[in-house]
Structures are given as structure tokens and as C-alpha cells.
mmCIF file of C-alpha atoms in Angstrom:
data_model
loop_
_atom_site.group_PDB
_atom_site.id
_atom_site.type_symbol
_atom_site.label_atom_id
_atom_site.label_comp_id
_atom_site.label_asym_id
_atom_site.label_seq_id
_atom_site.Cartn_x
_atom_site.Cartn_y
_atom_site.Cartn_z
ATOM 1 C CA UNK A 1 161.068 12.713 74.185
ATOM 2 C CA UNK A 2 164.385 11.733 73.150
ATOM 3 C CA UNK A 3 162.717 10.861 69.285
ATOM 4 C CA UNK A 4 164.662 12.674 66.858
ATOM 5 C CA UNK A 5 161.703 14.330 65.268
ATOM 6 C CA UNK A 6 162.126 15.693 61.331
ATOM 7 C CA UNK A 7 161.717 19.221 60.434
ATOM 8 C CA UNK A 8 158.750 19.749 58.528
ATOM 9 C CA UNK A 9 155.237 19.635 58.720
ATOM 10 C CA UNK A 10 155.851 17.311 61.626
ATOM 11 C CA UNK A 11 157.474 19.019 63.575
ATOM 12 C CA UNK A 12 156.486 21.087 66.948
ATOM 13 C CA UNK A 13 157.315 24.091 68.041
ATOM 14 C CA UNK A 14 159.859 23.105 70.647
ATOM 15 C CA UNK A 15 161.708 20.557 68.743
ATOM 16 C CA UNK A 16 162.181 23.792 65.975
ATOM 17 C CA UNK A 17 163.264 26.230 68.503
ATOM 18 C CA UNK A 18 165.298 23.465 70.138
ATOM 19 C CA UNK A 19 167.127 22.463 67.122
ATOM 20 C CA UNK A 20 167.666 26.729 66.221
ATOM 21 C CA UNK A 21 169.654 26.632 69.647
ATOM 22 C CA UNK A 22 171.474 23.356 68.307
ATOM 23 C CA UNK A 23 172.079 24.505 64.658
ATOM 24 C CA UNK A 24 173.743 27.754 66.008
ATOM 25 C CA UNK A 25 175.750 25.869 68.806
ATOM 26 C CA UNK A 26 173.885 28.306 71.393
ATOM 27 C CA UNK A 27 174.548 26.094 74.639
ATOM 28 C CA UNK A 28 175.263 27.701 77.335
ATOM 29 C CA UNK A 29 175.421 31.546 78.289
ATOM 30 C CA UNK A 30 178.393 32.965 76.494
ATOM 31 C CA UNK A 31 177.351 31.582 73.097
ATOM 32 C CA UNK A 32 173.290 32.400 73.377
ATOM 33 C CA UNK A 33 171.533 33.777 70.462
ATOM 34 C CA UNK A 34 168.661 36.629 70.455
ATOM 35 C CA UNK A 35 165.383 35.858 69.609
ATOM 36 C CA UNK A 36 166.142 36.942 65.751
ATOM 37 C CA UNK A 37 167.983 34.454 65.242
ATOM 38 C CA UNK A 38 164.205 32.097 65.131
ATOM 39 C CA UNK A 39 163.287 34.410 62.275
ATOM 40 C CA UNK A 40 163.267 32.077 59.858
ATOM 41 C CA UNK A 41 160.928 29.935 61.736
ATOM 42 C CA UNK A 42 157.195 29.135 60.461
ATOM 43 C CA UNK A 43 155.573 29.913 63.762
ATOM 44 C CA UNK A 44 153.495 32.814 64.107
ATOM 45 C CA UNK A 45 155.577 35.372 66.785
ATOM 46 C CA UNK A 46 152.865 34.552 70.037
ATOM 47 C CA UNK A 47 153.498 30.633 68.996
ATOM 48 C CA UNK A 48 157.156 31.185 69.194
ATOM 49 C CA UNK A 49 156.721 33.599 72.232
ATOM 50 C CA UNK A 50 154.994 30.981 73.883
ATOM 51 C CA UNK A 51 156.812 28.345 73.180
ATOM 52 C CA UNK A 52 160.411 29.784 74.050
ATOM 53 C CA UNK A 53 158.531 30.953 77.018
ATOM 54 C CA UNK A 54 157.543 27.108 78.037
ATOM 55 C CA UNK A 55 160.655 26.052 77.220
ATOM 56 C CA UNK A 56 162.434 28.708 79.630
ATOM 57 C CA UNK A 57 159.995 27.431 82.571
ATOM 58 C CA UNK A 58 160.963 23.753 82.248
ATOM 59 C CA UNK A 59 164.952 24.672 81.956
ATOM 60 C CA UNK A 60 164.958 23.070 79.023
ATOM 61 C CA UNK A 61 165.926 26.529 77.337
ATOM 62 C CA UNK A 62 168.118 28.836 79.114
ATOM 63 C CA UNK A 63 167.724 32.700 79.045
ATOM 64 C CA UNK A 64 170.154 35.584 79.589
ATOM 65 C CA UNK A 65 169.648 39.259 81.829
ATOM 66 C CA UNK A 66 170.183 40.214 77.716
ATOM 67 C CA UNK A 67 167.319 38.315 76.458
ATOM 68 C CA UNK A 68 169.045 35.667 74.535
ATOM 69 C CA UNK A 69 169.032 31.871 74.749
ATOM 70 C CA UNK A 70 170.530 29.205 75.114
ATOM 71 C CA UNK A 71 170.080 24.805 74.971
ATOM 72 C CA UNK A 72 170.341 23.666 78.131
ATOM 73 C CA UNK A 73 171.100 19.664 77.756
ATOM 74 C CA UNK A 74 171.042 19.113 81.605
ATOM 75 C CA UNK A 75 167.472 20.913 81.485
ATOM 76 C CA UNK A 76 166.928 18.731 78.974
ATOM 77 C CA UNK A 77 167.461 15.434 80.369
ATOM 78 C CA UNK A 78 165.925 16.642 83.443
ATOM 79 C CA UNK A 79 162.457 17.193 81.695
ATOM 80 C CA UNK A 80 162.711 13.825 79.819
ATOM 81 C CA UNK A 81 163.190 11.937 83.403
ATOM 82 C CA UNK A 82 160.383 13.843 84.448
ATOM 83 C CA UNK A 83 157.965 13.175 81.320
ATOM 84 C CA UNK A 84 159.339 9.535 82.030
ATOM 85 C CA UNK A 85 158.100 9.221 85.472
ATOM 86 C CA UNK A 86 155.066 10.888 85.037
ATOM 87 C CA UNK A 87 153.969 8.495 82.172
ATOM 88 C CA UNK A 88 155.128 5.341 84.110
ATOM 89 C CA UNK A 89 152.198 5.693 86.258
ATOM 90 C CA UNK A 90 149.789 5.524 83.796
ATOM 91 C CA UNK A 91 151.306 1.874 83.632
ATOM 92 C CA UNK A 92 152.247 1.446 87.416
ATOM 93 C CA UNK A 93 149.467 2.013 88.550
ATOM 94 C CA UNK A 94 146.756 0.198 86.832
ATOM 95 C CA UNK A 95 149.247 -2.808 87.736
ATOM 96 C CA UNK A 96 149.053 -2.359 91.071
ATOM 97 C CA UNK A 97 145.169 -2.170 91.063
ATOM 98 C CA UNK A 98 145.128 -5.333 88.840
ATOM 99 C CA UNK A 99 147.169 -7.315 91.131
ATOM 100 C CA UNK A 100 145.785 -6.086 94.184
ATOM 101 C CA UNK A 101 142.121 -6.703 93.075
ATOM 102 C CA UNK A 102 143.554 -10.081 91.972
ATOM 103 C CA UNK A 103 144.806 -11.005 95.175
ATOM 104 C CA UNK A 104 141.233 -10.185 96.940
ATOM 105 C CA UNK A 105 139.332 -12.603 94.977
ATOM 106 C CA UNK A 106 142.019 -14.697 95.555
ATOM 107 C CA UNK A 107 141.979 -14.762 99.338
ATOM 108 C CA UNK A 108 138.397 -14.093 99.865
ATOM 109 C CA UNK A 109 137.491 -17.118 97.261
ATOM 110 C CA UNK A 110 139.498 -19.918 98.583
#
């Protein structure tokens, strides 16, 4: 997650909201933008809606009483630890299985 990802065709909606927030030094409450200032943006408005709105569940965006928002880094790094974690199992786990079913034949074929 922490990829730098280029703006573009390739890019998603969260990494283009995400860098709006870091473009306009929006990071915390005080200096949080409205949601005009993603205008420019080629999403459609229930992409962006939906994505801002993801992005405000996770913590990874912050939101105002006002309705503006903000980057929150330590939402942020949060997520990625999470998205980390979560992945690891896919290879933790299979491990585990492999060495465990390894160790049965062992022992039960000696």
C-alpha cells in the first residue's frame, strides 16, 4: 500500500482523493478542504462519494462536523499494518499446513 502509484489512467480512486488531501496540505482538522475542492477529479460524483466515504470508515481520511476532510497519516499507517497482516496469512498459513502435514508423514513413516 505504501507504492507510490502515478496519476493517470492507473490510478484508483483513493490514491486520487488521497493525493487531493496531500496536494492541498489538508492534514489535520484546521486545514481540511470541502468536498469541491475534488472537482477536478475524473470520478463520477457516487465514485468519489463512495470512495471518500470508504476512506472516512478506515481513518484513513478524516472528516469535520463541517463536512470537510482531511489526510490522516496515522490512519494511514494504521490501515497499511492492517492490509499487512491480513495478507501475511495467506502466506502463514499455508506454511504452517505444509510443515505440519510434513511432520505427520514424517512421524507416522519412520
Amino acid at each position: 500500500m505504501s507504492r507510490k502509484r502515478k496519476a493517470g489512467p492507473r490510478a484508483t480512486a483513493a490514491s486520487m482523493v488521497l493525493e487531493t488531501l496531500k496536494k492541498r496540505n489538508a492534514l489535520d482538522d484546521k486545514t481540511a478542504v470541502p468536498v469541491a475542492a475534488f472537482k477536478d477529479l475524473p470520478l463520477h460524483t457516487k465514485t468519489l462519494a463512495y470512495t471518500i466515504a470508504n476512506l472516512v470508515e478506515e481513518g484513513v481520511v478524516g472528516q469535520t462536523s463541517d463536512e470537510r476532510y482531511y489526510y490522516d497519516d496515522l490512519g494511514y499507517k494504521a490501515l497499511e499494518v492492517k492490509f499487512v497482516k491480513g495478507y501475511s496469512m495467506f502466506v502463514i498459513i499455508p506454511i504452517v499446513l505444509l510443515v505440519l502435514v510434513l511432520l505427520i508423514q514424517h512421524y507416522f513413516h519412520v
